[in-house]
Coordinates of C-alpha atoms and ligand atoms in Angstrom, one line a residue:
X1 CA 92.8 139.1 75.1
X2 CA 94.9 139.3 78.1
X3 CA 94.8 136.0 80.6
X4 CA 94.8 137.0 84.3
X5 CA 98.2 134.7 84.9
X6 CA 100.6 136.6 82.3
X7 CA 103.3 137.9 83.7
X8 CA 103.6 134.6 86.6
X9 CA 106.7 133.1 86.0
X10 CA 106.7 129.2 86.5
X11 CA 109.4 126.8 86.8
X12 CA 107.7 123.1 85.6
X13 CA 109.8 120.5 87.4
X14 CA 106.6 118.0 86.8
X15 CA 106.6 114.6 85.1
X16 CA 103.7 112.3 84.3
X17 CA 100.4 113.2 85.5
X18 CA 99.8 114.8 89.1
X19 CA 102.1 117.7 88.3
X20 CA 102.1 118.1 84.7
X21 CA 97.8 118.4 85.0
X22 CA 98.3 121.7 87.3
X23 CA 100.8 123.2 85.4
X24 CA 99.1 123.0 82.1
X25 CA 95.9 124.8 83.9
X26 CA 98.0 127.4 84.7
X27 CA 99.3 127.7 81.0
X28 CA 96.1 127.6 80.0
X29 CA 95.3 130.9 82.1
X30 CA 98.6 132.8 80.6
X31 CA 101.0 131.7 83.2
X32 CA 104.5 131.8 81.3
X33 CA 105.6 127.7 82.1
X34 CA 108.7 126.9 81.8
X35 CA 109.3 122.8 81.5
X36 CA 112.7 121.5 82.6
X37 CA 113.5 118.1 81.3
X38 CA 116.1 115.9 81.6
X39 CA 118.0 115.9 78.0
X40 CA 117.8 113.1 75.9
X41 CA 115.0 111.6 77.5
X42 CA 112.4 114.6 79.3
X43 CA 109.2 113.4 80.5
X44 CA 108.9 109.5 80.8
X45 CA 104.9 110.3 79.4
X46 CA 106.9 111.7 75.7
X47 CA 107.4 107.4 74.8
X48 CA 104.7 106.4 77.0
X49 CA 101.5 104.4 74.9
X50 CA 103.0 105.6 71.8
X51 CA 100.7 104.8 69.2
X52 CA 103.2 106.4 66.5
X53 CA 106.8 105.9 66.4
X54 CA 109.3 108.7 67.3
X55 CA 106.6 110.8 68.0
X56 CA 105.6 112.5 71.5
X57 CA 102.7 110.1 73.0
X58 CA 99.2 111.5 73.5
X59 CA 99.8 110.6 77.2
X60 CA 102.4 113.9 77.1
X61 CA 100.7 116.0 74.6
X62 CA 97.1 115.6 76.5
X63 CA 98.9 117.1 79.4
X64 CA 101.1 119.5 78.4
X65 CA 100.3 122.3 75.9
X66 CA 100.8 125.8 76.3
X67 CA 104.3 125.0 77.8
X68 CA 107.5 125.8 76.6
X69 CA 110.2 123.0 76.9
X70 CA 113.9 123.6 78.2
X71 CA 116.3 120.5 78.6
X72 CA 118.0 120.9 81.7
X73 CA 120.5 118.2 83.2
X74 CA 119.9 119.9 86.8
X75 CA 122.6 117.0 88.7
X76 CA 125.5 118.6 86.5
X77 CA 126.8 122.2 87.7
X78 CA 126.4 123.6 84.8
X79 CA 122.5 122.9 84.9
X80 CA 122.5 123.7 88.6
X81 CA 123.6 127.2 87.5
X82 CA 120.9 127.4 85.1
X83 CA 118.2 126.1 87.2
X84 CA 119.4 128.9 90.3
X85 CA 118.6 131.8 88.0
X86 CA 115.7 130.6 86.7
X87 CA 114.7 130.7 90.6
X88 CA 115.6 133.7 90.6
X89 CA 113.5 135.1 88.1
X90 CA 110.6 133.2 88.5
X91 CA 107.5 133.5 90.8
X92 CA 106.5 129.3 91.2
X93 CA 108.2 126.1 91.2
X94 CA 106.2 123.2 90.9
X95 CA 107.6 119.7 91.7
X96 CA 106.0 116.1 91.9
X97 CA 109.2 114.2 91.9
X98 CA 109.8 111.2 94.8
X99 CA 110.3 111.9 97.8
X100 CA 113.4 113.3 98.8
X101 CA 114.7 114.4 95.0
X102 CA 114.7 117.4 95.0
X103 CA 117.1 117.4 98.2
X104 CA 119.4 114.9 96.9
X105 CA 119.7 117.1 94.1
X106 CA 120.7 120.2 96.0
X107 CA 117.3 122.1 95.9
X108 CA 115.6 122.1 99.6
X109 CA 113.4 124.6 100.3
X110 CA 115.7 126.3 102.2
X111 CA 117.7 126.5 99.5
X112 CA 115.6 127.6 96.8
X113 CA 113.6 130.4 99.5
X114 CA 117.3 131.7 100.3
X115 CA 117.9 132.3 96.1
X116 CA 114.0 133.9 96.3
X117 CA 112.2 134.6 98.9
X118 CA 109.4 135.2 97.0
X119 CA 109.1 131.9 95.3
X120 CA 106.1 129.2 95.8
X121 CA 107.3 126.0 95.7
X122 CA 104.3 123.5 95.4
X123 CA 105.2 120.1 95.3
X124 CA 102.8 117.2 94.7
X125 CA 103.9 113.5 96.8
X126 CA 101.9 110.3 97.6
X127 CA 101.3 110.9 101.2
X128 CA 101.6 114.0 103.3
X129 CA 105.1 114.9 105.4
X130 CA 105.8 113.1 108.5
X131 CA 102.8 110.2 107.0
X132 CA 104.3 106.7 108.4
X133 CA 104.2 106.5 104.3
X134 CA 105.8 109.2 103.3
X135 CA 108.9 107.8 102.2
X136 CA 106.4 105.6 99.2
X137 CA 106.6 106.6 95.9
X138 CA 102.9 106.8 95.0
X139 CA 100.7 106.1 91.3
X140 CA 97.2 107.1 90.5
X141 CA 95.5 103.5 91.7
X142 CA 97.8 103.3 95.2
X143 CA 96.9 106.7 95.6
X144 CA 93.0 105.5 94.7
X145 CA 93.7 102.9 97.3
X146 CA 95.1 104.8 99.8
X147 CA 92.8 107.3 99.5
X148 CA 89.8 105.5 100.8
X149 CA 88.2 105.4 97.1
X150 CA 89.1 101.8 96.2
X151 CA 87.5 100.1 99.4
X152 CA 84.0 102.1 98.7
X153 CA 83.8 101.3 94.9
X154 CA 82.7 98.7 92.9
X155 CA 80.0 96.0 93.9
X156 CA 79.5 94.6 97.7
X157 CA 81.3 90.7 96.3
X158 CA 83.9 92.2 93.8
X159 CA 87.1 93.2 95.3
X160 CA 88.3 97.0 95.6
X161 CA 88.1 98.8 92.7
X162 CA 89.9 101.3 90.7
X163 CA 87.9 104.3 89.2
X164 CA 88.5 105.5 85.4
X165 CA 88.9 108.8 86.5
X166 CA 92.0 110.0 87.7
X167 CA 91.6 110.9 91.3
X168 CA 95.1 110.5 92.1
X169 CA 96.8 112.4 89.4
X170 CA 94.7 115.1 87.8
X171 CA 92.5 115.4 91.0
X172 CA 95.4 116.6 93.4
X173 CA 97.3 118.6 90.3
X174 CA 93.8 120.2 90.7
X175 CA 94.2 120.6 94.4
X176 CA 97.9 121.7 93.9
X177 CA 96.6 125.1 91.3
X178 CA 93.9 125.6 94.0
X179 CA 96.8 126.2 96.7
X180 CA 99.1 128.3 94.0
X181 CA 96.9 130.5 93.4
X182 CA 96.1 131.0 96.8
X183 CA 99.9 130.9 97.8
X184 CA 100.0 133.8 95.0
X185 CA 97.2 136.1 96.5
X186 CA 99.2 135.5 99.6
X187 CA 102.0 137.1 98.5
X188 CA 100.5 140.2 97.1
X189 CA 99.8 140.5 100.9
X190 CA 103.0 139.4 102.3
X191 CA 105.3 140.1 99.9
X192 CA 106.6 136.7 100.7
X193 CA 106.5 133.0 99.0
X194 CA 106.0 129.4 100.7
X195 CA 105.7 125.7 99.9
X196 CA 102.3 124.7 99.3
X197 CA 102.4 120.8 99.7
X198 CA 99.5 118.5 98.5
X199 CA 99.3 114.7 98.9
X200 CA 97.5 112.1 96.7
X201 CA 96.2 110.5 99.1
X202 CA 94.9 113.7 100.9
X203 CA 93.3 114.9 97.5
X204 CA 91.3 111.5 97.3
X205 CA 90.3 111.1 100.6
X206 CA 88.6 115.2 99.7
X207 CA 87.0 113.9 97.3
X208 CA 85.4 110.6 99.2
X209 CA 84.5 113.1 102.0
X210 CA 80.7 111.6 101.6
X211 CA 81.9 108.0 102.2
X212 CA 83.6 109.3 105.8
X213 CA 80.3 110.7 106.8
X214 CA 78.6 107.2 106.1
X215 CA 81.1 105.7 108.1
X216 CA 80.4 107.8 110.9
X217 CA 76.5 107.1 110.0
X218 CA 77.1 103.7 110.4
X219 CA 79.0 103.8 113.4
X220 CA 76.2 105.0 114.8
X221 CA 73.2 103.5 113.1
X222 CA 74.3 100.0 112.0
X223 CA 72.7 100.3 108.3
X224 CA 72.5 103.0 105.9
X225 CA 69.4 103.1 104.1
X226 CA 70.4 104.7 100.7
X227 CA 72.8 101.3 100.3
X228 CA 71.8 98.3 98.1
X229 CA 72.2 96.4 101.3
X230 CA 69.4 97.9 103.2
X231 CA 66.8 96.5 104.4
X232 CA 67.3 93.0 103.1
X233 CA 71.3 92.3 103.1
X234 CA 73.9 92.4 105.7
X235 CA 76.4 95.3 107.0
X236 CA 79.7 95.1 108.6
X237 CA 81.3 97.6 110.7
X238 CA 83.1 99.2 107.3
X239 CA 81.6 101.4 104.4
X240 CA 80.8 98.6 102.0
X241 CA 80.6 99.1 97.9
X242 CA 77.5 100.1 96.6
X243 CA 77.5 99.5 93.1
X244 CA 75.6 101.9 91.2
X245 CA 73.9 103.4 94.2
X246 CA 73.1 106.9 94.4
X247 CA 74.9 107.3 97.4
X248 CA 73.1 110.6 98.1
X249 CA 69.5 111.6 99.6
X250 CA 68.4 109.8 96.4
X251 CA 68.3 106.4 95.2
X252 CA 70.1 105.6 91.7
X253 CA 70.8 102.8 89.8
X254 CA 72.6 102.3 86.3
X255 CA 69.8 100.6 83.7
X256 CA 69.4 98.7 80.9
X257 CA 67.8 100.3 77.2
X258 CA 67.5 98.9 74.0
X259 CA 70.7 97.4 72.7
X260 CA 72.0 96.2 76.0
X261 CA 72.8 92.8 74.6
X262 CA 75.0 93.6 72.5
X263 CA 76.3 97.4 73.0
X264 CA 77.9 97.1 76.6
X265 CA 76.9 101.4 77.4
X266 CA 73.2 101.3 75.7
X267 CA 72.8 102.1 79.4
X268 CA 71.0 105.2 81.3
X269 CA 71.9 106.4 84.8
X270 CA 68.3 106.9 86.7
X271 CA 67.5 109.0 89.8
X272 CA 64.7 108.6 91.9
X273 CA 64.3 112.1 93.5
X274 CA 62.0 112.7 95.7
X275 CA 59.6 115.2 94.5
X276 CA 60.3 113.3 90.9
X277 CA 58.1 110.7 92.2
X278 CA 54.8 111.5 90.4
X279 CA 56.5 112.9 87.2
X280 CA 58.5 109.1 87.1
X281 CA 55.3 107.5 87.5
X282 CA 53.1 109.6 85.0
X283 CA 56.9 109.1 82.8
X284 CA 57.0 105.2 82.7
X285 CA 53.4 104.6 82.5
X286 CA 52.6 103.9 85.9
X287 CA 50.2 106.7 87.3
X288 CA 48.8 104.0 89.9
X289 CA 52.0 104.0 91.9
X290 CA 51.9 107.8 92.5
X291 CA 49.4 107.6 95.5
X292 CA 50.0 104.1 96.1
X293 CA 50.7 103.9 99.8
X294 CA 53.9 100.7 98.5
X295 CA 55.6 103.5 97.0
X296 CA 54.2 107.1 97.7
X297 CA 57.1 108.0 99.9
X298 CA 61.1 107.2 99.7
X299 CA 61.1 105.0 103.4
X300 CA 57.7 103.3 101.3
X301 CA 60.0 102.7 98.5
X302 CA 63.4 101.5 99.7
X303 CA 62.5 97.6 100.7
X304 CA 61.8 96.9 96.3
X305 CA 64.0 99.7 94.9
X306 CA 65.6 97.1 92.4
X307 CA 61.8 96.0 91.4
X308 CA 60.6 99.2 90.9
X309 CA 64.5 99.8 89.0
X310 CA 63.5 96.6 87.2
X311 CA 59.9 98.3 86.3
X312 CA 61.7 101.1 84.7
X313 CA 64.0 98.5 82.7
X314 CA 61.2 97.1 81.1
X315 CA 59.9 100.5 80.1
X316 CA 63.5 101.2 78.8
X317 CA 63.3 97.7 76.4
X318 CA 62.4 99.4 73.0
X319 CA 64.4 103.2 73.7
X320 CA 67.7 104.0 72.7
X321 CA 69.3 105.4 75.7
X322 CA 69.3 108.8 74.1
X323 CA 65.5 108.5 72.7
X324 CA 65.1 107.6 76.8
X325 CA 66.7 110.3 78.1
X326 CA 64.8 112.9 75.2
X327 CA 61.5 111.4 76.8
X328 CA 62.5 111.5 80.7
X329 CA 64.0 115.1 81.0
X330 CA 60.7 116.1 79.8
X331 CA 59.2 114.7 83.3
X332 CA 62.2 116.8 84.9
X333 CA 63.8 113.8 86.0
X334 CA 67.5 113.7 86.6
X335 CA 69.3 112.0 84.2
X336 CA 71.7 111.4 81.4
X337 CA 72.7 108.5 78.7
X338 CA 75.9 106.4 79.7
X339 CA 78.3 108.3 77.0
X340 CA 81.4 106.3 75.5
X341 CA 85.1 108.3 75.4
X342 CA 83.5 107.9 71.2
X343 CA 80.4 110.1 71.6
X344 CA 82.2 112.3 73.7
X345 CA 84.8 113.2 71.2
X346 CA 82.3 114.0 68.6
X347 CA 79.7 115.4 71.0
X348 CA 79.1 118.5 69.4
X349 CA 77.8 120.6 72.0
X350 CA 81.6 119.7 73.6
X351 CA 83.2 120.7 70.5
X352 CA 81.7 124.1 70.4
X353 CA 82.2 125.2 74.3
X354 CA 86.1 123.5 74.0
X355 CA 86.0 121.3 76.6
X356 CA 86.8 119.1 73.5
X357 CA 89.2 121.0 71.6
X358 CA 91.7 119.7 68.3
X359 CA 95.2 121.0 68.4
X360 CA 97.6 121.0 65.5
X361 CA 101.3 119.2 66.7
X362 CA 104.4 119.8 64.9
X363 CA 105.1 116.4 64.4
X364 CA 101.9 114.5 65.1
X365 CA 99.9 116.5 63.2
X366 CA 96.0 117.2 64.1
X367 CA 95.0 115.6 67.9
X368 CA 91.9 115.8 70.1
X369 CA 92.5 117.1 73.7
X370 CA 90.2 118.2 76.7
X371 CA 90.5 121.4 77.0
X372 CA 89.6 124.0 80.2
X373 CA 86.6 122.5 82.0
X374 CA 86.4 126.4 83.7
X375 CA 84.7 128.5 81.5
X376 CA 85.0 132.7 82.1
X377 CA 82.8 135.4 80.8
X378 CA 86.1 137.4 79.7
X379 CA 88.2 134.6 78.6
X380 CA 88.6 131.7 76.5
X381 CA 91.5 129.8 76.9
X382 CA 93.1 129.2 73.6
X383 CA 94.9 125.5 74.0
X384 CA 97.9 125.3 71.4
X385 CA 100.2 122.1 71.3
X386 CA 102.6 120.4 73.6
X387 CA 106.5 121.5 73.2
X388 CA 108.9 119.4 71.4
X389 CA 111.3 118.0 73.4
X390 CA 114.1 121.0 74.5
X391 CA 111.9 123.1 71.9
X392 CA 112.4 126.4 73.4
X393 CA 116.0 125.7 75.3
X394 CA 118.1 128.2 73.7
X395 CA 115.1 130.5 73.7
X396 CA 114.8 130.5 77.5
X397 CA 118.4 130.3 78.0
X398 CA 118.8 133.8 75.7
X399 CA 116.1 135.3 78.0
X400 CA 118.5 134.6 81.4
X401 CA 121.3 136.2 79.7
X402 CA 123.3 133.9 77.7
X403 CA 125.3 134.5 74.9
X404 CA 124.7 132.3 71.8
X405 CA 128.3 131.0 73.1
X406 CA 127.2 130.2 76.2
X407 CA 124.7 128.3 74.9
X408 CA 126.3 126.2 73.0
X409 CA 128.9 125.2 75.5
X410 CA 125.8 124.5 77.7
X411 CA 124.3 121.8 74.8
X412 CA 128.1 120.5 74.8
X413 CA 128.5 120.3 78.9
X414 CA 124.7 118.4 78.6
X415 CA 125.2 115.9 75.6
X416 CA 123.9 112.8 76.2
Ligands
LIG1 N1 118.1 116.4 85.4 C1 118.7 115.5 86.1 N2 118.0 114.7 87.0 C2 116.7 114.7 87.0 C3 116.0 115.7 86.2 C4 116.8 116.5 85.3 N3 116.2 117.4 84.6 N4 114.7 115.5 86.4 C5 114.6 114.6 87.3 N5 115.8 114.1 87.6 C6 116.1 113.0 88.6 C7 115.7 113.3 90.0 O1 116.7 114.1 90.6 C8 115.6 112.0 90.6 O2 116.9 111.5 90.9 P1 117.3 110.7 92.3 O3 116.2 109.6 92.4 O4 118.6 110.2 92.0 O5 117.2 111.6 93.4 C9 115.0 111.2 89.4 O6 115.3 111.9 88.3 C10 113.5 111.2 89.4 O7 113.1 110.4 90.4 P2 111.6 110.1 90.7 O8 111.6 109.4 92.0 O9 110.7 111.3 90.7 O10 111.1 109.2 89.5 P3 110.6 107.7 89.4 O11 110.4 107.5 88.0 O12 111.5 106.8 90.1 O13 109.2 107.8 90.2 C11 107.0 108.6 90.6 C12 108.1 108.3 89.6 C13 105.9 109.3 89.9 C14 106.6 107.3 91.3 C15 107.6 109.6 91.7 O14 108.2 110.7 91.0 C16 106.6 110.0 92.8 O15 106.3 109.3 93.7 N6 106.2 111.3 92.7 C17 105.4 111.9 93.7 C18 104.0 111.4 93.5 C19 103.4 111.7 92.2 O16 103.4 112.8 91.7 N7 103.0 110.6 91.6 C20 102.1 110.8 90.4 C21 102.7 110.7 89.2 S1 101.4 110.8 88.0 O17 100.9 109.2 87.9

């Protein structure tokens, strides 16, 4: 099967998450990614949470298949040589090293558009150039923070809090393939590259675009109605936490099922759509409140939300939260079981479509990873394992033109 990115040539300067996430995509999607590491060592993520010894951490191998791996000590000139013809020959560079690295180490744009001036160079930092932060190295929870996602999650008297999900790394490598690919379709018009840039903090901030249009609600209004604090609690002049909320047109709350107890996720997530207000009443049992003028509209609703979420609970007492969920998507209504990272991995339906795949590792043996969350008609991506540390050096180095001589005085100039 042929992948639409074979034949893209790109240069993998990444390391831990942000970077590393985007690139892998791109393997995934038969982009030809090259990893340079530093020898010896190579991605800090290889010793990371190692839950076997000696051997490449989950943390690396979740985030890197389909790469080849080429140890590159890019300060030394001999590695600076190296890394100038891959340049040359390739058609992206992807970075997400601190700021000012790649500089120090003799690679500004300028540089590297002068040795190809149809390269990409996408580089993923904490904060955008010319931020009054842009100097900060940045991680996933003080990108979270800076991002505006912190301040609007978690419950109205808990402090700021840090979602599972990894908005600041994954989430802008995400962002940072988006602007690749369109830096790529670019240059079939153009015939020329450019640096494609993408903050942390701008990618989080994207994705908590709903919580900037309820500050501007609340600028306005005072309150905003679909918030656990309306009618009966207080607002400030800042997008408070709402919990579970919905945080939409529809009202939403996290509830118990049989089990709670003791089993900490025999939990379901409930919507109260609008239109779903007669099927949720004929659903739990209570046909009475359909035309009841206390709850026959949302406004009617709102002031006892949490009794009419505590109504449901009580429904919920003797279901499992999947037997609940087989009953309510009968009525239509929008919802799904609270699944642990447990039933995930064995979730069979996940299994079959890949999005949870097993890959065999050289050295690890067999390991679960998630694989391409975009699914094609014409393709599906086939995830093979991460490299092994400078696994494919002398492979990529024969490729640029070095003798077998060459190469070993190369390993000799970069012993560590
Ligand atoms: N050969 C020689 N040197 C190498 C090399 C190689 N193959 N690869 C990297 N290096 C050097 C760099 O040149 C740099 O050296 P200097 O600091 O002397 O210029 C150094 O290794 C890497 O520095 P760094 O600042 O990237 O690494 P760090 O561990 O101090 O910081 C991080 C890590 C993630 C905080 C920082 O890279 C960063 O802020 N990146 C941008 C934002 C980002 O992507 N963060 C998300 C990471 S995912 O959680």
């Amino acid at each position: 099967m042929t992948r639409p990115l074979e034949g893209i040539k790109i240069i993998d300067f990444t390391h831990v998450q942000a970077g590393p996430a985007c690139t892998q995509l791109l393997a995934w999607f038969g982009a030809d990614v090259i990893k340079v590491e530093r020898p010896g060592s190579g991605d800090v993520t290889r010793t990371q949470l190692r839950d076997i010894p000696n051997v490449d951490a989950l943390y690396f191998t979740m985030l890197n298949s389909n790469k080849k791996s080429l140890t590159l000590d890019t300060k030394k000139p001999e590695g600076k040589e190296v890394l100038e013809k891959l340049i040359r020959e390739s058609d992206v560079m992807v970075e997400n090293f601190g700021p000012g690295a790649l500089d120090r180490m003799g690679f500004p744009w300028e540089h590297i558009k002068e040795l190809n001036p149809k390269m990409i160079l996408a580089s993923v930092k904490g904060f955008s150039d010319g931020h009054h932060y842009d100097d900060l190295k940045v991680y996933e929870n003080v990108a979270q923070c800076a991002g505006g996602s912190a301040s609007t999650t978690g419950f109205w008297d808990g402090p700021p809090t840090i979602s599972a999900a990894a908005l600041g790394d994954s989430n802008t490598g995400m962002h940072l393939a988006i602007g690749i690919l369109t830096a790529l379709i670019g240059r079939d018009k153009t015939g020329k590259g450019q640096k494609v840039a993408v903050s942390m903090q701008d990618s989080v901030l994207n994705l908590c675009r709903v919580k900037l249009r309820d500050q501007q609600r609340l600028d306005r209004l005072g309150y905003l109605e679909e918030y656990p604090q309306y009618p009966h609690g207080e607002f400030s002049d800042v997008v408070p936490r709402g919990g579970n909320a919905g945080g939409g047109g529809q009202p939403g709350w996290v509830l118990k099922c049989k089990g709670w107890e003791t089993d900490p996720n025999a939990y379901i997530y409930f919507t109260i759509q609008g239109h779903a207000w007669a099927p949720i009443c004929k659903a739990i049992g209570k046909p009475e409140w359909i035309d009841d003028p206390k709850y026959n509209t949302a406004q009617a609703r709102q002031p006892h939300i949490f009794d009419i979420f505590a109504t449901i609970e009580t429904w919920l007492a003797d279901k499992t939260k999947f037997e609940a969920v087989d009953i309510l998507r009968k009525f239509d209504i929008p919802c799904a079981p609270v699944l642990t990272m447990k039933e995930l991995a064995n979730d069979p339906s996940l299994r079959e479509s890949g999005t949870i795949t097993e890959v065999q590792h050289k050295e690890r043996g067999p390991y679960l990873t998630v694989g391409s969350p975009i699914k094609f008609s014409d393709m599906k991506p086939e995830i093979t394992a991460s490299p092994l540390l400078g696994e494919h050096t002398d492979e990529v180095l024969a490729s640029l033109g070095y003798s077998s001589e060459q190469i070993s005085k190369l390993h000799d100039a970069q012993a560590v």
